[in-house]
CSV table of C-alpha atoms in Angstrom, one decimal:
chain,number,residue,atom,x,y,z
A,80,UNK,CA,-48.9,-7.0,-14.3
A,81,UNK,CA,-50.2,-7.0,-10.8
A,82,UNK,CA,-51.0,-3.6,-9.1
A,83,UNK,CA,-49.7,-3.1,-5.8
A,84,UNK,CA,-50.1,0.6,-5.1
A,85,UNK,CA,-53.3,2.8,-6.3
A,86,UNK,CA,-55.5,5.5,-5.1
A,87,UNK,CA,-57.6,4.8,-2.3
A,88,UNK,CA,-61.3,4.6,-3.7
A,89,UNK,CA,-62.1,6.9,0.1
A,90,UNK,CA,-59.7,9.9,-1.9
A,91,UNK,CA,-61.3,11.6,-5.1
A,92,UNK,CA,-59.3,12.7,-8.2
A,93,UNK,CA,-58.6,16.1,-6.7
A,94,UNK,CA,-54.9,17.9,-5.8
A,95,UNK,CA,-54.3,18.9,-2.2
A,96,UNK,CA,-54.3,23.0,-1.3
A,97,UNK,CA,-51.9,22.3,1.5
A,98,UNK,CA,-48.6,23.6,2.1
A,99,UNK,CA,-45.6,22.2,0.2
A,100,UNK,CA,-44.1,19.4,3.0
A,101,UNK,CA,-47.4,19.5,5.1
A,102,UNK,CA,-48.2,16.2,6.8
A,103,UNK,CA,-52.0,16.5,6.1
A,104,UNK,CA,-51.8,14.9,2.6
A,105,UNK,CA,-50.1,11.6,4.0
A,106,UNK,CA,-52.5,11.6,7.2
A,107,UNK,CA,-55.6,11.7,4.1
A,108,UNK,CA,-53.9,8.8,2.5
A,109,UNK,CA,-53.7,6.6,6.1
A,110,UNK,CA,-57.6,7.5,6.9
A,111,UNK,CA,-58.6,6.7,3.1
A,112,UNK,CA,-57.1,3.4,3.1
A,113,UNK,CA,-58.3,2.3,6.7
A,114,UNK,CA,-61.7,3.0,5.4
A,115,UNK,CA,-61.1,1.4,2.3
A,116,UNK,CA,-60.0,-1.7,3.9
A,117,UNK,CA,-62.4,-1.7,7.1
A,118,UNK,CA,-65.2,-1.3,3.9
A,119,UNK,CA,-66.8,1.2,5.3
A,120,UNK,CA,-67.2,4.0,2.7
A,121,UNK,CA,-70.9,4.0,2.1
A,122,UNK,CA,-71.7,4.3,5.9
A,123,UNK,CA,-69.2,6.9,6.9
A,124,UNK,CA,-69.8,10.5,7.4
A,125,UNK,CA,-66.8,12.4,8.6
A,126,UNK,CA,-66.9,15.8,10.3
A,127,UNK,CA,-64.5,18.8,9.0
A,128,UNK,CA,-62.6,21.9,11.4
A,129,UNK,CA,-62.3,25.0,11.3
A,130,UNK,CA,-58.3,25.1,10.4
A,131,UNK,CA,-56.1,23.7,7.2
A,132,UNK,CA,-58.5,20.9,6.9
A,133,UNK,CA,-61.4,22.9,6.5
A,134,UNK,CA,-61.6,21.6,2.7
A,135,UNK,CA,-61.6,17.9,3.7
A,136,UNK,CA,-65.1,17.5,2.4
A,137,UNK,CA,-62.9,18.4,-1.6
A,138,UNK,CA,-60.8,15.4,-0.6
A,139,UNK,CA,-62.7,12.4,1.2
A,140,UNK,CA,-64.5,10.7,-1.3
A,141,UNK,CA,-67.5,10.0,1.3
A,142,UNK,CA,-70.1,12.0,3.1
A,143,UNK,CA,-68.3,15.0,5.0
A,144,UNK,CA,-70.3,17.7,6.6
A,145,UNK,CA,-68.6,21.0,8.8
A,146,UNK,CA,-68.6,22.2,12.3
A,147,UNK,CA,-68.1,25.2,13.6
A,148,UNK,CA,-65.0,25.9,15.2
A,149,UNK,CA,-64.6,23.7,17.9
A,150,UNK,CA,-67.9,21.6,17.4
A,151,UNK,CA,-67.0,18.6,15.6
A,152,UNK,CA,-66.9,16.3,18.6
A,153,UNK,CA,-70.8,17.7,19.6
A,154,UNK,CA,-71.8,17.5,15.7
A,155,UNK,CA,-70.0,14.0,15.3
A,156,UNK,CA,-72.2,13.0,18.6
A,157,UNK,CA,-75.3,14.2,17.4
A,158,UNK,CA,-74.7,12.7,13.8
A,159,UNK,CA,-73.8,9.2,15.9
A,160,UNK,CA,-76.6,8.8,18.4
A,161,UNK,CA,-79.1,9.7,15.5
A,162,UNK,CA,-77.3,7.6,13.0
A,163,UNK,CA,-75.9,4.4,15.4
A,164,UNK,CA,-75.3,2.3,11.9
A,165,UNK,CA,-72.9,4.7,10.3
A,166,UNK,CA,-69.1,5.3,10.8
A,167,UNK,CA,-68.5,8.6,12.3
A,168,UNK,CA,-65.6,10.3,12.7
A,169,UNK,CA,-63.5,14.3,12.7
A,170,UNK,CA,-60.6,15.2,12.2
A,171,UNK,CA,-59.3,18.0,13.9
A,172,UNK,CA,-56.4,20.5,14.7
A,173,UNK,CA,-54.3,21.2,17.4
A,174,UNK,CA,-56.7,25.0,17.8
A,175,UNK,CA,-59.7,23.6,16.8
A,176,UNK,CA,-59.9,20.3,19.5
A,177,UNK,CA,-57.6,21.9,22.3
A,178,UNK,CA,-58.5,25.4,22.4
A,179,UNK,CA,-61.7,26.9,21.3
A,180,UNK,CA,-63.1,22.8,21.4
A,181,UNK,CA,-61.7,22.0,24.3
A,182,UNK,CA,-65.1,22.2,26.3
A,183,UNK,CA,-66.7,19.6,23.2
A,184,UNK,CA,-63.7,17.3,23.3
A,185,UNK,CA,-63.4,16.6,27.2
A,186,UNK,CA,-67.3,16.1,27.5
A,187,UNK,CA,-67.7,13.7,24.4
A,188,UNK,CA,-64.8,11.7,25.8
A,189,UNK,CA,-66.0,11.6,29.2
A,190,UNK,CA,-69.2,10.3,28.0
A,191,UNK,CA,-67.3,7.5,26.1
A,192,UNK,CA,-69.4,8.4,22.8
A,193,UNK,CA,-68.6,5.6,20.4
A,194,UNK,CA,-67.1,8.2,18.0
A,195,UNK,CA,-63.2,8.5,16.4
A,196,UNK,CA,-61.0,11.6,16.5
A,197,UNK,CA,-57.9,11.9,14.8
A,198,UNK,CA,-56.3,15.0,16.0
A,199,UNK,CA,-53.6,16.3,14.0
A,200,UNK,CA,-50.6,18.1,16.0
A,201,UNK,CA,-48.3,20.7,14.3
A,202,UNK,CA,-47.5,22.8,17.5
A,203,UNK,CA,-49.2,25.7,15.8
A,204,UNK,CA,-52.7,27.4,14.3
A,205,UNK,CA,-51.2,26.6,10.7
A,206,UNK,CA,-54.1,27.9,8.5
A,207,UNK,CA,-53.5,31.7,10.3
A,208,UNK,CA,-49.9,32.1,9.8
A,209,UNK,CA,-48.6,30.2,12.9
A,210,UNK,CA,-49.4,31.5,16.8
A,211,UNK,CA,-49.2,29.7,19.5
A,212,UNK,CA,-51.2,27.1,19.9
A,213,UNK,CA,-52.4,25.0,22.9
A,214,UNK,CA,-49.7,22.4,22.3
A,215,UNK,CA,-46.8,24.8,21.3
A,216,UNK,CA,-43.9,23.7,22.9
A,217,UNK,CA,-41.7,25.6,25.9
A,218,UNK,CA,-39.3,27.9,24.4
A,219,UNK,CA,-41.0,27.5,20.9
A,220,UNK,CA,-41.4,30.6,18.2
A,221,UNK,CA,-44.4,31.5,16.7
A,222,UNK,CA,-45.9,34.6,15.7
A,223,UNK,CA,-47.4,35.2,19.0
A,224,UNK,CA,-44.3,34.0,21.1
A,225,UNK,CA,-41.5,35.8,18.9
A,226,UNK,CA,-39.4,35.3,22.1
A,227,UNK,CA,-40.2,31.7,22.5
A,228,UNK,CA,-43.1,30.2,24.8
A,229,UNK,CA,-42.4,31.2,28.4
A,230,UNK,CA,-44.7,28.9,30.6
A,231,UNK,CA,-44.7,31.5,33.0
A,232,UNK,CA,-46.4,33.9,30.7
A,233,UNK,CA,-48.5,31.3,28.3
A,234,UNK,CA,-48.6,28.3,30.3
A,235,UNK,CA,-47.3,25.0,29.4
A,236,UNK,CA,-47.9,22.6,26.4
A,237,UNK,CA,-51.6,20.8,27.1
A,238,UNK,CA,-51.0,16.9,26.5
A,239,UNK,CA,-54.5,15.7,25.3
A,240,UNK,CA,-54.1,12.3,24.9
A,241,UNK,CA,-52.3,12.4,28.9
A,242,UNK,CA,-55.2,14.4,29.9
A,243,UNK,CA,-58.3,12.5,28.2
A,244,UNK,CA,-56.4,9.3,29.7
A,245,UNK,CA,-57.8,10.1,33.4
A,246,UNK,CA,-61.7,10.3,32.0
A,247,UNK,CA,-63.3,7.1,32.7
A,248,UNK,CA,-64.9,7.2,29.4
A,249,UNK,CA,-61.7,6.7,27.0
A,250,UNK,CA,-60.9,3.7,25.5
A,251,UNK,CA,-58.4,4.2,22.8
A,252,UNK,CA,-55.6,7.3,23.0
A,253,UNK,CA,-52.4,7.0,21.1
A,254,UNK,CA,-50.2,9.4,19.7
A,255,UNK,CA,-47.8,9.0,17.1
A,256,UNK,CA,-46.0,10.4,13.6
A,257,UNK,CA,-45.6,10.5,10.0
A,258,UNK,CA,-42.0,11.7,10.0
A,259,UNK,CA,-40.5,8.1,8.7
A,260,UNK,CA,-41.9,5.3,6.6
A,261,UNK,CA,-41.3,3.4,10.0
A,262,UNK,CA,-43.9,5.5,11.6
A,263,UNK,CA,-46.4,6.6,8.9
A,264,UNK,CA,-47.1,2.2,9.3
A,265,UNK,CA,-47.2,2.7,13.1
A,266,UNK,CA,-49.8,5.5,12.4
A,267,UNK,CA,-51.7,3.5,9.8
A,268,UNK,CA,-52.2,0.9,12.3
A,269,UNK,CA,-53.3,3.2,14.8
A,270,UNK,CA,-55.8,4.8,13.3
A,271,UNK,CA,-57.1,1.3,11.8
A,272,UNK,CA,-57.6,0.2,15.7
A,273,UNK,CA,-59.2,3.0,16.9
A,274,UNK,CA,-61.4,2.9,13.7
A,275,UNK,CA,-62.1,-1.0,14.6
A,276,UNK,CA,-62.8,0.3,18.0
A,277,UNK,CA,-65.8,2.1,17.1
A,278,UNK,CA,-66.9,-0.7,14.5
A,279,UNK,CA,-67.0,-2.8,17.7
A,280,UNK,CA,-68.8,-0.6,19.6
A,281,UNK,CA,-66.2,0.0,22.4
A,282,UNK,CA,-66.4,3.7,22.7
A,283,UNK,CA,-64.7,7.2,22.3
A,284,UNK,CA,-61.1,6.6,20.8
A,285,UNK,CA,-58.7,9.4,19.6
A,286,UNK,CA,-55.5,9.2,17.8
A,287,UNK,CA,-53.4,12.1,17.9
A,288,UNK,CA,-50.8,12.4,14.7
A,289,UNK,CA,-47.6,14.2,15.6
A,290,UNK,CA,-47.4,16.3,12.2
A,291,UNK,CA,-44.7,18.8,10.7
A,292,UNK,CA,-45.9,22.4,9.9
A,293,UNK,CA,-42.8,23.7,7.5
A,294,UNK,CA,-43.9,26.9,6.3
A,295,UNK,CA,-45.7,28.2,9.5
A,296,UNK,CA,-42.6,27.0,11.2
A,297,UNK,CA,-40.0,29.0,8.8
A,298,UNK,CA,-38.1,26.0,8.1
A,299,UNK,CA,-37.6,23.8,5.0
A,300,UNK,CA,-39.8,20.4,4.6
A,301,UNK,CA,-36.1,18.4,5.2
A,302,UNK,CA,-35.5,20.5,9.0
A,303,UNK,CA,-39.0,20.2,9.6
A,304,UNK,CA,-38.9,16.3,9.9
A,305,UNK,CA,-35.7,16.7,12.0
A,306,UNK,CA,-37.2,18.9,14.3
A,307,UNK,CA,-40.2,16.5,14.7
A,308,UNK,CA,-37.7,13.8,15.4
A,309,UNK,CA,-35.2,15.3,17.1
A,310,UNK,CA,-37.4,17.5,19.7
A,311,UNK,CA,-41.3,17.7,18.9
A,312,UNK,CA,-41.3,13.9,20.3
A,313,UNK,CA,-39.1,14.6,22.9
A,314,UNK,CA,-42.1,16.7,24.4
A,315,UNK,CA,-44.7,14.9,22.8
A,316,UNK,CA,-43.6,10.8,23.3
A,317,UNK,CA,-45.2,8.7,20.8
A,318,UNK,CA,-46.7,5.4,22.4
A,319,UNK,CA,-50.4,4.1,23.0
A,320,UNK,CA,-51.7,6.7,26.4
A,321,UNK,CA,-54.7,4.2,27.1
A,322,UNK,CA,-55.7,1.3,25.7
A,323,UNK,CA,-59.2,-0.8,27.4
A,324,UNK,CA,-60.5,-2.5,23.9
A,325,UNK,CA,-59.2,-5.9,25.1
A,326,UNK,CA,-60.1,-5.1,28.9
C-alpha cells in the first residue's frame, strides 16, 4: 500500500501544549512540510518568540534557538549575515513582531535582509490571557478592552503587511488563513514562496497567517472559524500585499 499522508520528518514525535482549536499546530504542519520539500532541514535554524510559540524549539525537528521578546528579526539577522548558507527564519506573534518588536521588524525589512517571517495573527497576546493586541480589531473584546476597542482611546488595528509594503526593502508580504482546507493550501503555498524567496536570495519576505485564538477569545473552536471568516478578514483581507520576486 502506498502512503500518501505521514509526519513531516521537520516535526518530532512530540504532542502540541497549545490550546484545544489553536491554529498554531496546523501553521507547524505547513512550515514542516515546506521545509521538508524545499530539503532544507539540515541548514535551517529557526528563531522562537516570546508568546504561545515560545516552545517551538520542542516541536521543529531542526536547529531552533530563542529571542527575547521582540528580537527575533535582529537574532535571525545576525544568525543570517554570519551564517549566509543556512535557511533562517522566525516565527512570531501578533505582540511579539508588532508591539514590543516593532522597532526590529521595520528595520530588518527596510534593509531587505534575506530572512523569512511568518507572523501569526490571532488579534490578541494569547499566551497572557488575551489583551489587546496591536492588531485587535475596532470594537473588539479583550481583557484590556472589556468595552470593545475604541480607536479613539487605543488607536486603530496596525496592518503590518500594508505597512512593511511602503519600505523599499520588501519583497514578499502576503497574508492569509487556515480557517478552510481551501485556505490552509493557499497558506501552504505562501509560505513555500516566501521560503523559495530566500533560497534565491531575493530578500526580506513575510507571510502573515490570519489564525483563530478560541479560548482567549471566549468562544468555541466551531465560532472561532466563523468569526475569522465572517469578520477577522473583513478587516484583515487576505491577498499577496507586495510581490517583487519576478520584478
Amino acid at each position: 500500500m502506498n502512503k500518501i499522508l505521514s509526519k513531516p520528518e521537520s516535526l518530532k514525535e512530540a504532542s502540541l501544549s497549545y490550546c484545544p482549536g489553536c491554529g498554531h499546530g496546523i501553521i507547524h504542519r505547513l512550515v514542516a512540510e515546506c521545509i521538508d520539500e524545499l530539503g532544507v532541514r539540515e541548514k535551517t535554524i529557526a528563531v522562537a518568540p516570546v508568546g504561545c510559540a515560545v516552545f517551538a524549539y520542542d516541536y521543529f525537528n531542526f536547529d531552533v534557538t530563542e529571542a527575547p521578546h521582540g528580537r527575533p528579526p535582529a537574532v535571525a539577522t545576525g544568525i543570517k549575515r554570519t551564517n549566509p548558507d543556512k535557511f533562517v527564519f522566525t516565527y512570531q506573534g501578533d505582540g511579539d513582531i508588532a508591539a514590543i518588536g516593532m522597532a526590529e521588524t521595520i528595520h530588518a525589512a527596510n534593509r531587505g535582509e534575506n530572512i523569512t517571517i511568518i507572523f501569526v495573527n490571532n488579534a490578541n497576546y494569547g499566551m497572557t490571557g488575551g489583551q489587546m493586541a496591536p492588531t485587535t480589531l475596532i470594537g473588539q473584546v479583550t481583557e484590556t478592552t472589556p468595552f470593545g476597542r475604541d480607536p479613539k482611546r487605543e488607536g486603530y488595528p496596525i496592518k503590518l503587511c500594508e505597512l512593511l509594503a511602503t519600505l523599499e526593502g520588501t519583497t514578499y508580504l502576503e497574508r492569509v488563513s487556515i480557517y478552510n482546507p481551501k485556505n490552509i493550501i493557499n497558506a501552504k503555498k505562501a509560505i513555500k514562496k516566501a521560503f523559495q524567496c530566500q533560497i534565491d536570495g531575493k530578500g526580506f519576505s513575510l507571510v502573515e497567517v490570519i489564525s483563530n485564538c478560541p479560548v482567549d477569545w471566549g468562544m468555541t473552536p466551531l465560532d472561532s472559524i466563523k468569526w475569522v471568516e465572517d469578520t477577522f478578514i473583513k478587516s484583515f483581507t487576505l491577498g499577496v500585499v507586495k510581490d517583487k520576486i519576478e520584478v
